[in-house]
Amino acid sequence: MQRRDFIFEAFATVGFFARPSSFFDLTLASGGCCVQEHLLPSQLRFPDLAQYDEAQHPLLAGHFEEGLRVLIPAVKERPGIVPYTIAAIYLRLERYEEGIPFALQACRDIPGDVRFRWMLRTLMLHAGRPESKIPEEFRLRIPAGDHSRFQFSDVTNNSGAGRFALGRGASWGDSDNDGREDILVGAERAPFCLFHNRGDGTFEDVADRLGLHDPVGLGCYASQFIDYDNDGFQDAFLTSNGWGGGGRLFLFHNEGGKRFIDVTEASGLGAPVNAFGASWADYDNDGRLDLAVAAGIVDPDGGDRIRLYHNEGNGKFREVGDQAGLTQKARWISLCWGDYDGDGRQDLLAASFDAGPFLFRNLGDGRFEDVSFKAGIRTECAAYTPEFFDFDNDGKLDAFVSTYPSAYLKVEDMIEGNLGRPTPRPQRQLLFRNNGDGTFRNISEEAGITGWYGGMSSQVGDFDNDGFDEITIGTGNPALDWTEPKPLFRNNGKGQFTDIAQSAGLIHFGMLHGTALADYDNSGNLSLFGSFGGFYWGTRESTKLYRNLGSGDASLEVRLIGTRSNRDAIGAKVSAVAGRHRIHKWVNGGNGFGVVNSKIVHIGLGREQKVDLLEVLWPSGLRQSFRRIPAGQRIEITEGKKSLRPLVKFANGLHFV
């Protein structure tokens, strides 16, 4: 590593470290994750990689107050770098106002250092101050984003949905069948969290009271609500310690919405596995949800294979990945299911950090074929998270895969990229259009998704209710001065995407992992919950709930209840004809960074006030159709029933918080 880390520079100046810099540089500049090949034998004294690194480096361990005591008196000893380090510490403490004077001092000390001006801008925006208040000589020229038709409002504090932690996956689901979406939240080395939706715009953490306990203290990565036994109640599934090693799975059965019981061992999911993302689908169409789990990220011998757990229907799962042909070894991070070729069987899209995206076609006999190359999906890159979605509403599932530009890990590169520097093609995010013949075409460049993004998570959804899904990327890096904005790409319906994040109010420069969507306030708009935070104690951040105030366009939401199909209706396709528009959505059982969005299907209708024709294709193969459904409401459709049931009329304009 040629560039010594800024934190080491600052503390070496004032004698804070008595250790060599080489490993310190490595853990920060490499992203602090895939570095097992560099571990020292003493790492074996610690349960996982995170605790080893933290023992070596005080700021990774979050010893910020100690750092401030050392650095503030020495602010003149090393102009620029010491005040910059202090500003970064205040950013990590989320004490933005206190960091601004030190960022200003760093800029005055060395006006030409782009890192210092970027830090000043970051602190100002987080503190709610406009960029116009930055002294003109220190302002950066940021390419203007597109205009947003809707606005996010950060309601975290008033809603009670905030938690300061090492954020991981998140999931929306109605855990007690009261008609309101709750949030299951995961974090590294922290208790499980279940935010119960009180119905007035506020949430209460009830995990401990309901029995959602972590018996080993690892915390979790994937955090998912799913009804695995078709009893009508959302169970909780979580994975743990994908980066650190020594991980396992957790499965909690929902006992009628009153408590959760740990059934991990009894269900056959108790074997150790360093698990990351996960996704659920009924891959053999027997009416029961099966489970795929990404593994191998910390395996030093080329990774591991994907785990596939078949639901036996008696509360137990059987691991069948090897015999199913999922034998490809890689450092898998996340995956998702979807029927990309329309043959009625769920296929598997998986992202690996070392080998890029893979596509496994379901052959219908319990086996899968790796069709990555012939389908046009195979691209060697550091892939993170995948989503299947139909961005152009042609009735075929397209795919998005977030990627991480591992060759560009310096803060200066990230900043220059956000200032408009072109990004090399191998480092770009991946948008694949389904050609309809079993193949895909990479259209990222022609779609306008060409910027520099350290993608660590992603999500898709129709935020402005125009009928076309947007794409958002959760960016970040464990380096303590890494401050990267979160892009939100508006889909104009003509194959073009433009970043509207800042004008939409999605202003955050932390590390975003679990990104989950739901209409939690019955407004007819999709809101966003973000599980922020990194791998080390020093990278803890607050979760965020961004309430969507709406664009003025209409929507219809559909809750599906399977009878012959799995009860959650995972894999069902919903098509709506409204005026001249035809919109296609699928019920998904997990994507992104081990998350599950609300399984209520959200259909943006633009200015249309009714759906002329609504069609449901169930996983069982049953087709149902309904006509002339008014917009502005949520309805329920049960598989096989000829009538639908109105559930909620949307509270447009109602502000809970």
XYZ file of C-alpha atoms in Angstrom:
657
model
C 0.000 0.000 0.000
C 1.673 3.193 -1.205
C -0.481 5.751 0.620
C -0.318 5.676 4.412
C -3.765 5.928 5.941
C -4.787 9.387 7.132
C -5.536 8.129 10.635
C -2.116 6.601 11.019
C -0.542 9.809 9.734
C -2.387 11.883 12.295
C -1.717 9.672 15.275
C 1.868 8.904 14.343
C 2.447 12.649 14.481
C 1.381 12.863 18.102
C 2.713 9.497 19.237
C -0.646 7.747 19.642
C 0.503 4.498 18.016
C 3.349 2.302 19.133
C 2.661 -0.255 16.370
C 3.952 -0.620 12.812
C 1.707 0.853 10.147
C 1.602 -1.958 7.603
C -1.310 -3.960 8.947
C -3.175 -0.807 9.932
C -2.912 0.441 6.367
C -4.078 -2.913 5.041
C -7.220 -3.229 7.119
C -8.449 0.253 6.291
C -7.386 0.720 2.701
C -8.463 -2.772 1.658
C -11.947 -2.274 2.992
C -11.175 -4.367 6.046
C -12.907 -7.469 4.762
C -11.373 -9.966 2.356
C -7.912 -9.979 3.938
C -7.723 -13.477 5.407
C -4.562 -14.219 3.446
C -2.763 -11.523 5.455
C -3.814 -12.637 8.928
C -1.230 -13.210 11.587
C -1.247 -16.338 13.762
C -2.320 -14.228 16.749
C -5.679 -13.734 15.040
C -6.576 -17.198 16.277
C -6.909 -15.779 19.792
C -9.988 -13.856 18.677
C -13.424 -15.193 17.704
C -13.425 -13.395 14.366
C -11.581 -10.992 12.089
C -13.332 -7.877 13.366
C -12.179 -8.345 16.941
C -8.624 -9.051 15.787
C -8.449 -5.839 13.756
C -10.006 -3.808 16.559
C -7.421 -5.088 19.022
C -4.707 -3.797 16.678
C -6.165 -0.370 16.005
C -7.960 1.807 18.589
C -10.141 3.763 16.177
C -11.442 0.637 14.478
C -12.519 -0.365 17.983
C -14.339 2.958 18.348
C -12.027 4.556 20.921
C -12.993 7.977 19.622
C -13.080 9.930 22.857
C -9.532 8.788 23.582
C -8.527 9.866 20.100
C -10.060 13.315 20.560
C -8.218 13.780 23.849
C -4.938 13.113 22.059
C -5.598 15.006 18.826
C -7.389 18.210 19.827
C -4.450 19.593 21.870
C -2.146 18.703 18.969
C -4.198 20.301 16.196
C -1.355 22.677 15.241
C 1.370 20.047 15.188
C 0.335 18.632 11.814
C -1.750 21.174 9.857
C -4.458 19.686 7.692
C -4.258 16.005 8.565
C -4.903 16.300 12.321
C -7.970 18.582 12.084
C -9.204 16.402 9.214
C -8.905 13.316 11.412
C -10.796 15.070 14.209
C -13.538 16.017 11.743
C -13.771 12.377 10.609
C -14.099 11.228 14.222
C -16.968 13.646 14.829
C -18.609 12.378 11.646
C -18.422 8.813 12.982
C -19.851 9.985 16.300
C -22.700 11.660 14.329
C -21.805 14.955 16.041
C -21.707 16.863 12.793
C -21.793 20.442 14.070
C -18.742 19.812 16.257
C -16.798 18.478 13.304
C -17.422 21.434 10.976
C -14.846 23.841 12.549
C -12.114 21.196 12.275
C -12.962 20.453 8.638
C -12.801 24.192 7.968
C -9.425 24.358 9.692
C -8.110 21.500 7.537
C -9.274 23.339 4.403
C -7.553 26.528 5.517
C -4.360 24.637 6.318
C -4.171 22.899 2.915
C -6.763 24.434 0.550
C -5.885 22.147 -2.343
C -6.621 18.814 -0.642
C -9.913 17.568 -2.073
C -10.424 15.199 0.880
C -10.668 18.118 3.283
C -13.221 20.031 1.192
C -15.258 16.861 0.677
C -15.343 16.230 4.441
C -16.492 19.811 5.046
C -19.327 19.414 2.541
C -20.346 16.080 4.065
C -20.536 17.475 7.605
C -22.459 20.544 6.448
C -25.084 18.498 4.607
C -25.480 16.053 7.485
C -25.928 18.976 9.852
C -28.742 20.262 7.641
C -26.809 23.298 6.404
C -27.004 24.322 2.722
C -23.916 24.177 0.541
C -24.213 27.930 0.025
C -22.967 28.362 3.594
C -19.617 26.778 2.718
C -16.970 29.464 2.073
C -16.803 29.912 -1.677
C -13.110 29.076 -1.904
C -13.771 25.623 -0.400
C -16.882 24.672 -2.393
C -16.783 21.721 -4.746
C -18.448 21.681 -8.128
C -20.711 18.634 -7.993
C -22.565 17.642 -11.184
C -26.214 18.558 -10.734
C -28.614 15.656 -10.262
C -32.022 15.410 -11.871
C -35.189 16.818 -10.328
C -37.264 14.505 -8.130
C -41.058 14.389 -8.269
C -41.267 13.071 -4.711
C -39.589 13.850 -1.414
C -38.175 11.700 1.370
C -38.502 12.989 4.915
C -36.093 11.606 7.518
C -38.495 10.606 10.321
C -36.048 8.396 12.220
C -36.000 10.320 15.477
C -39.728 10.955 15.761
C -40.654 7.433 14.654
C -38.410 5.601 17.144
C -36.960 3.478 14.330
C -33.359 4.478 14.995
C -30.651 2.225 16.378
C -26.906 2.967 16.540
C -25.245 -0.259 15.414
C -23.179 -2.091 12.816
C -26.076 -2.315 10.392
C -26.786 -5.384 8.281
C -29.989 -6.759 6.743
C -33.561 -5.591 7.309
C -37.023 -6.852 6.455
C -40.574 -5.522 6.401
C -43.447 -7.819 7.410
C -46.595 -7.928 9.513
C -45.379 -10.024 12.448
C -48.660 -9.998 14.421
C -51.241 -9.742 11.613
C -52.528 -6.345 12.736
C -52.392 -5.034 9.170
C -49.250 -2.949 9.709
C -45.722 -3.609 8.462
C -43.051 -4.120 11.152
C -39.259 -4.072 10.680
C -36.830 -6.883 11.520
C -33.325 -5.399 11.759
C -29.957 -7.109 11.901
C -26.558 -5.863 13.028
C -23.052 -7.231 13.522
C -22.400 -8.324 17.146
C -25.645 -6.813 18.432
C -29.027 -8.154 19.584
C -31.774 -8.773 17.059
C -34.219 -5.898 16.745
C -37.938 -6.008 15.874
C -39.558 -2.601 15.449
C -43.297 -3.070 15.961
C -45.429 -0.615 13.973
C -47.835 1.083 16.388
C -49.957 2.487 13.569
C -49.408 6.134 14.476
C -46.096 6.518 12.651
C -44.008 5.275 15.571
C -42.240 1.999 16.304
C -41.244 0.049 19.422
C -38.486 -2.569 19.682
C -40.217 -5.730 20.969
C -37.584 -8.342 20.016
C -36.557 -9.183 23.566
C -40.124 -9.351 24.841
C -41.164 -11.690 21.996
C -38.228 -14.067 22.394
C -36.040 -13.032 19.462
C -32.757 -13.716 21.254
C -29.279 -14.276 19.840
C -27.860 -17.095 21.998
C -24.279 -16.717 20.740
C -23.850 -12.948 20.349
C -22.771 -12.916 16.707
C -25.547 -10.672 15.530
C -26.745 -11.235 11.991
C -26.437 -10.383 8.307
C -29.563 -11.415 6.402
C -32.708 -10.491 8.364
C -35.900 -11.811 6.815
C -39.583 -12.228 7.561
C -40.972 -15.329 5.853
C -43.858 -17.763 6.447
C -41.916 -20.976 5.913
C -44.642 -23.313 7.254
C -47.717 -21.690 5.643
C -49.483 -21.098 8.961
C -50.298 -17.453 8.215
C -47.709 -15.861 10.503
C -44.376 -14.344 9.524
C -41.433 -16.288 10.945
C -37.940 -14.794 11.329
C -34.837 -16.065 9.562
C -31.341 -14.621 10.028
C -27.788 -15.458 8.972
C -24.632 -14.500 10.846
C -20.963 -13.578 10.598
C -20.443 -13.702 6.862
C -17.249 -11.605 7.023
C -15.874 -12.596 10.407
C -16.080 -16.390 10.374
C -17.652 -18.825 12.817
C -21.176 -18.104 11.595
C -24.497 -19.923 11.692
C -28.187 -19.613 10.799
C -31.171 -18.687 12.963
C -34.809 -19.675 12.420
C -37.537 -18.498 14.791
C -41.102 -19.809 14.523
C -43.843 -17.218 15.031
C -46.279 -18.531 17.628
C -49.487 -16.783 16.568
C -47.970 -13.311 16.694
C -47.403 -13.557 20.439
C -43.826 -14.825 20.670
C -41.010 -16.418 18.675
C -39.447 -19.823 19.370
C -35.920 -20.731 18.228
C -36.325 -23.809 16.015
C -32.952 -23.664 14.262
C -31.682 -27.036 15.444
C -35.043 -28.775 15.224
C -35.532 -27.556 11.658
C -32.217 -28.950 10.428
C -30.524 -25.561 9.978
C -28.086 -25.890 12.863
C -24.914 -26.803 10.958
C -22.191 -24.096 11.014
C -21.941 -21.938 7.904
C -20.365 -18.532 7.272
C -23.524 -17.113 5.791
C -24.247 -13.810 4.140
C -27.350 -13.060 2.045
C -30.293 -15.424 1.598
C -33.452 -15.726 -0.475
C -36.638 -17.825 -0.371
C -38.695 -19.377 -3.189
C -40.589 -22.561 -3.985
C -38.126 -23.878 -6.552
C -39.886 -27.263 -7.009
C -43.475 -25.932 -6.931
C -44.622 -28.162 -4.086
C -46.294 -25.266 -2.236
C -43.511 -24.877 0.332
C -40.792 -22.223 0.460
C -37.197 -23.380 0.090
C -34.090 -21.451 1.065
C -30.844 -20.486 -0.689
C -27.958 -19.080 1.374
C -24.797 -17.329 0.143
C -21.644 -18.680 1.802
C -17.878 -18.740 1.448
C -16.895 -15.086 1.679
C -14.172 -15.832 4.262
C -13.080 -19.196 2.888
C -9.379 -18.954 1.909
C -9.578 -21.834 -0.609
C -11.584 -20.210 -3.376
C -14.776 -19.771 -1.427
C -17.607 -22.226 -0.839
C -20.751 -23.383 -2.612
C -24.252 -21.978 -2.229
C -26.396 -23.796 0.315
C -29.852 -24.917 -0.870
C -32.256 -26.079 1.830
C -35.312 -27.996 0.638
C -38.444 -27.507 2.757
C -39.592 -31.023 3.672
C -43.008 -29.823 4.847
C -42.735 -31.179 8.394
C -40.934 -28.189 9.886
C -37.595 -29.501 8.666
C -35.159 -28.560 5.918
C -32.696 -30.755 4.025
C -29.535 -29.341 2.425
C -29.480 -30.436 -1.235
C -27.215 -27.889 -2.928
C -24.562 -30.366 -3.987
C -26.970 -32.823 -5.594
C -28.883 -29.903 -7.147
C -25.764 -28.951 -9.068
C -24.971 -25.759 -7.147
C -21.339 -26.794 -6.841
C -19.645 -23.619 -8.102
C -17.243 -22.362 -5.438
C -16.971 -18.604 -4.931
C -17.104 -15.963 -2.227
C -20.877 -15.534 -2.413
C -22.444 -12.419 -0.898
C -26.098 -12.286 -1.955
C -28.661 -13.915 -4.231
C -32.274 -13.742 -5.361
C -34.854 -15.923 -7.094
C -36.908 -15.176 -10.198
C -38.388 -16.883 -13.263
C -36.320 -15.054 -15.893
C -37.294 -17.358 -18.794
C -41.017 -17.629 -18.005
C -41.115 -21.429 -17.759
C -42.878 -21.414 -14.391
C -39.767 -22.357 -12.388
C -37.719 -20.135 -10.088
C -34.137 -19.536 -11.208
C -31.287 -18.250 -9.062
C -29.224 -15.093 -9.611
C -26.182 -14.950 -7.317
C -23.425 -12.382 -6.729
C -19.889 -13.280 -5.698
C -17.244 -10.862 -4.486
C -14.389 -12.585 -6.297
C -16.002 -13.870 -9.510
C -18.964 -11.619 -10.301
C -22.598 -12.572 -11.009
C -23.855 -16.058 -11.863
C -27.195 -17.296 -13.197
C -28.429 -20.816 -12.402
C -31.373 -22.038 -14.489
C -33.904 -24.302 -12.811
C -34.197 -27.481 -14.905
C -37.393 -28.615 -13.191
C -36.069 -31.932 -11.902
C -34.427 -30.612 -8.740
C -31.235 -29.647 -10.570
C -29.804 -26.316 -11.740
C -27.595 -25.476 -14.720
C -25.012 -22.697 -14.684
C -26.043 -20.619 -17.711
C -24.080 -17.497 -16.732
C -21.974 -17.323 -19.897
C -24.557 -18.257 -22.480
C -27.143 -16.004 -20.838
C -24.724 -13.041 -20.984
C -24.673 -12.464 -17.232
C -21.100 -13.519 -16.542
C -18.902 -10.490 -15.833
C -15.825 -10.715 -13.635
C -16.105 -8.001 -11.041
C -16.549 -7.594 -7.304
C -20.325 -8.143 -7.278
C -22.348 -7.483 -4.158
C -26.136 -7.613 -4.430
C -28.631 -8.699 -7.130
C -32.255 -7.886 -7.940
C -34.663 -9.285 -10.512
C -37.181 -6.654 -11.711
C -38.913 -5.547 -14.907
C -37.558 -2.037 -15.411
C -39.182 -1.559 -18.845
C -42.531 -3.292 -18.190
C -42.252 -5.715 -21.071
C -43.302 -8.654 -18.906
C -39.812 -10.168 -18.649
C -37.539 -10.071 -15.612
C -34.451 -7.922 -16.047
C -31.578 -7.871 -13.535
C -29.484 -5.355 -11.617
C -26.246 -6.226 -9.812
C -24.388 -3.755 -7.614
C -20.607 -3.904 -7.851
C -17.681 -2.658 -5.815
C -14.716 -1.038 -7.631
C -12.056 -2.949 -5.726
C -9.224 -1.480 -7.786
C -10.126 2.035 -6.586
C -10.134 2.112 -2.828
C -8.550 5.493 -2.137
C -10.828 8.210 -0.817
C -9.519 10.595 -3.481
C -10.722 8.254 -6.247
C -14.203 8.076 -4.767
C -14.358 11.880 -4.501
C -13.076 12.462 -8.029
C -15.630 9.985 -9.309
C -18.403 11.950 -7.631
C -16.981 15.131 -9.159
C -17.580 13.668 -12.596
C -14.454 11.705 -13.486
C -15.305 8.884 -15.947
C -15.479 5.385 -14.487
C -13.739 2.474 -16.256
C -16.287 0.039 -17.688
C -15.163 -2.975 -15.605
C -15.927 -0.958 -12.448
C -19.488 0.025 -13.355
C -22.754 -1.191 -11.927
C -24.574 -3.828 -13.986
C -28.034 -3.460 -15.527
C -29.055 -6.397 -17.723
C -32.038 -6.274 -20.089
C -33.846 -9.558 -20.711
C -33.824 -10.290 -24.455
C -36.670 -12.793 -24.133
C -34.685 -15.682 -25.616
C -32.884 -16.811 -22.464
C -30.162 -14.188 -22.792
C -29.468 -10.751 -21.343
C -27.689 -7.653 -22.616
C -25.643 -5.331 -20.421
C -27.195 -1.892 -20.982
C -25.662 -0.020 -18.027
C -23.915 2.530 -20.242
C -26.834 3.283 -22.555
C -29.147 3.494 -19.535
C -26.939 6.192 -18.001
C -25.666 4.246 -14.970
C -22.000 5.010 -15.565
C -20.740 6.815 -12.467
C -18.338 5.780 -9.712
C -20.148 3.905 -6.925
C -18.823 1.677 -4.174
C -21.936 -0.488 -4.252
C -22.386 -2.634 -1.132
C -26.171 -3.048 -1.420
C -28.997 -2.158 -3.765
C -32.770 -2.094 -4.045
C -35.482 -1.440 -6.642
C -38.969 0.046 -6.295
C -41.387 2.595 -7.757
C -40.929 5.621 -5.490
C -42.733 8.166 -7.668
C -45.704 5.938 -8.628
C -45.233 6.368 -12.378
C -45.265 2.585 -12.957
C -41.488 2.209 -13.434
C -39.040 1.021 -10.781
C -36.172 3.161 -9.547
C -32.768 1.793 -8.463
C -30.951 2.824 -5.296
C -27.421 1.793 -4.307
C -26.118 1.542 -0.760
C -22.512 2.677 -0.957
C -19.644 2.677 1.524
C -16.265 1.448 2.728
C -14.863 0.656 6.203
C -12.168 3.363 5.883
C -13.067 5.842 8.610
C -12.914 8.905 6.361
C -14.970 7.311 3.556
C -18.044 9.477 2.948
C -19.899 8.443 -0.198
C -23.400 9.644 -1.192
C -26.215 7.237 -1.968
C -27.409 7.438 -5.587
C -31.093 7.033 -6.402
C -31.694 6.493 -10.116
C -35.054 7.612 -11.451
C -36.426 5.446 -14.245
C -37.996 7.671 -16.911
C -39.777 4.718 -18.527
C -37.774 5.104 -21.734
C -34.717 3.132 -20.694
C -32.875 6.056 -19.075
C -31.872 6.515 -15.421
C -30.742 9.740 -13.728
C -29.630 10.359 -10.139
C -32.245 12.265 -8.087
C -30.981 11.372 -4.593
C -30.132 14.850 -3.367
C -33.274 16.531 -4.730
C -35.362 13.658 -3.291
C -33.874 14.199 0.180
C -31.833 10.987 0.311
C -28.744 12.710 1.714
C -26.475 10.334 3.611
C -22.765 9.592 3.307
C -22.483 6.557 5.568
C -22.253 2.844 4.805
C -25.634 1.413 3.786
C -26.320 -2.318 3.810
C -29.908 -3.424 4.424
C -32.206 -1.336 2.186
C -35.853 -2.399 2.501
C -39.056 -0.845 1.114
C -42.668 -0.734 2.326
C -45.756 1.456 2.480
C -45.667 1.387 6.287
C -47.964 4.412 6.783
C -50.782 3.424 4.376
C -50.083 6.468 2.191
C -49.837 4.629 -1.117
C -46.135 5.479 -1.347
C -43.045 3.305 -0.861
C -40.854 4.447 2.026
C -37.267 3.331 2.646
C -35.641 1.853 5.746
C -31.852 1.813 5.757
C -29.659 -0.290 8.031
C -26.420 1.740 8.134
C -23.064 0.779 9.615
C -19.892 -1.178 8.933
C -17.899 -4.118 10.248
C -15.985 -2.553 13.159
C -17.203 -0.869 16.343
C -15.772 2.374 15.009
C -18.127 2.240 12.012
C -21.425 2.091 13.865
C -24.182 4.301 12.444
C -27.857 4.954 13.045
C -30.565 3.179 11.087
C -32.728 5.565 9.077
C -36.397 5.643 8.114
C -37.144 7.842 5.118
C -40.863 8.497 4.730
C -41.996 9.039 1.146
C -44.220 12.132 0.994
C -45.437 11.171 -2.476
C -45.467 12.596 -5.980
C -49.207 13.058 -6.347
C -49.533 10.026 -8.609
C -51.905 7.172 -7.781
C -51.180 3.585 -6.792
C -52.827 0.265 -6.049
C -51.428 -2.293 -3.612
C -52.212 -5.997 -3.657
C -51.770 -8.461 -0.826
C -51.739 -12.046 -2.095
C -52.575 -15.118 -0.003
C -51.598 -18.445 -1.475
C -53.576 -21.647 -0.882
C -52.251 -24.146 -3.447
C -49.133 -21.985 -3.737
C -46.993 -20.977 -0.765
C -49.006 -18.708 1.495
C -46.667 -15.711 1.006
C -47.207 -16.066 -2.771
C -43.462 -15.759 -3.372
C -42.925 -15.995 -7.130
C -46.404 -14.784 -8.098
C -46.621 -12.367 -11.036
C -49.095 -9.482 -10.947
C -49.896 -7.587 -14.154
C -52.012 -4.437 -14.298
C -53.539 -2.668 -17.296
C -54.350 0.971 -16.523
C -55.246 3.155 -19.476
C -52.420 2.765 -21.984
C -50.033 1.364 -19.400
C -49.229 -2.257 -18.586
C -47.217 -2.842 -15.402
C -45.657 -6.090 -14.176
C -44.555 -6.942 -10.620
C -43.419 -10.113 -8.862
C -43.560 -11.117 -5.191
C -39.981 -11.531 -4.010
C -38.586 -13.637 -1.161
C -35.335 -11.803 -0.589
C -32.794 -9.749 -2.538
C -30.200 -7.029 -1.976
C -28.140 -7.338 1.189
C -30.157 -10.192 2.705
C -33.392 -8.198 2.924
C -37.070 -8.790 2.232
C -39.219 -5.876 1.112
C -42.881 -5.786 2.002
C -44.528 -8.666 0.156
C -47.504 -6.428 -0.605
C -47.292 -5.709 -4.339
C -47.026 -1.959 -4.987
C -48.256 -0.750 -8.400
C -47.713 2.876 -9.389
C -50.407 4.086 -11.775
C -49.348 7.613 -12.701
C -52.468 9.734 -13.269
C -54.764 6.740 -13.828
C -57.514 6.407 -11.233
C -58.356 2.765 -11.776
C -56.903 -0.535 -12.960
C -58.887 -1.765 -15.926
C -57.536 -5.322 -15.693
C -55.542 -7.006 -12.937
C -54.097 -10.468 -13.602
C -52.395 -12.785 -11.121
C -50.278 -15.751 -12.199
C -49.764 -17.877 -9.087
C -46.768 -20.200 -8.582
C -49.214 -23.107 -8.815
C -49.985 -22.095 -12.403
C -53.462 -20.761 -11.631
C -54.410 -17.538 -13.448
C -56.970 -15.112 -12.072
C -58.211 -11.786 -13.400
C -60.187 -8.881 -11.918
C -61.576 -5.772 -13.589
C -62.205 -2.092 -12.870
C -60.445 -1.741 -9.519
C -60.284 1.816 -8.136
C -56.839 3.202 -7.320
C -55.901 4.642 -3.932
C -56.354 1.453 -1.932
C -54.855 -1.847 -0.828
C -56.756 -5.019 -1.678
C -56.400 -8.696 -0.764
C -56.652 -11.557 -3.238
C -56.752 -15.175 -2.071
C -55.714 -17.844 -4.514
C -58.792 -19.461 -6.043
C -61.329 -16.957 -4.657
C -63.314 -15.091 -7.279
C -63.770 -11.909 -5.245
C -61.194 -9.555 -3.807
C -61.295 -7.878 -0.396
C -60.624 -4.151 0.202
C -58.178 -3.640 3.089
C -57.070 0.007 3.327
C -57.869 3.315 1.682
C -54.679 5.321 1.444
C -54.214 8.254 3.779
C -52.808 10.646 1.157
C -51.440 13.776 2.775
C -51.635 12.377 6.314
C -48.467 13.160 8.236
C -47.902 10.900 11.213
C -44.606 12.405 12.318
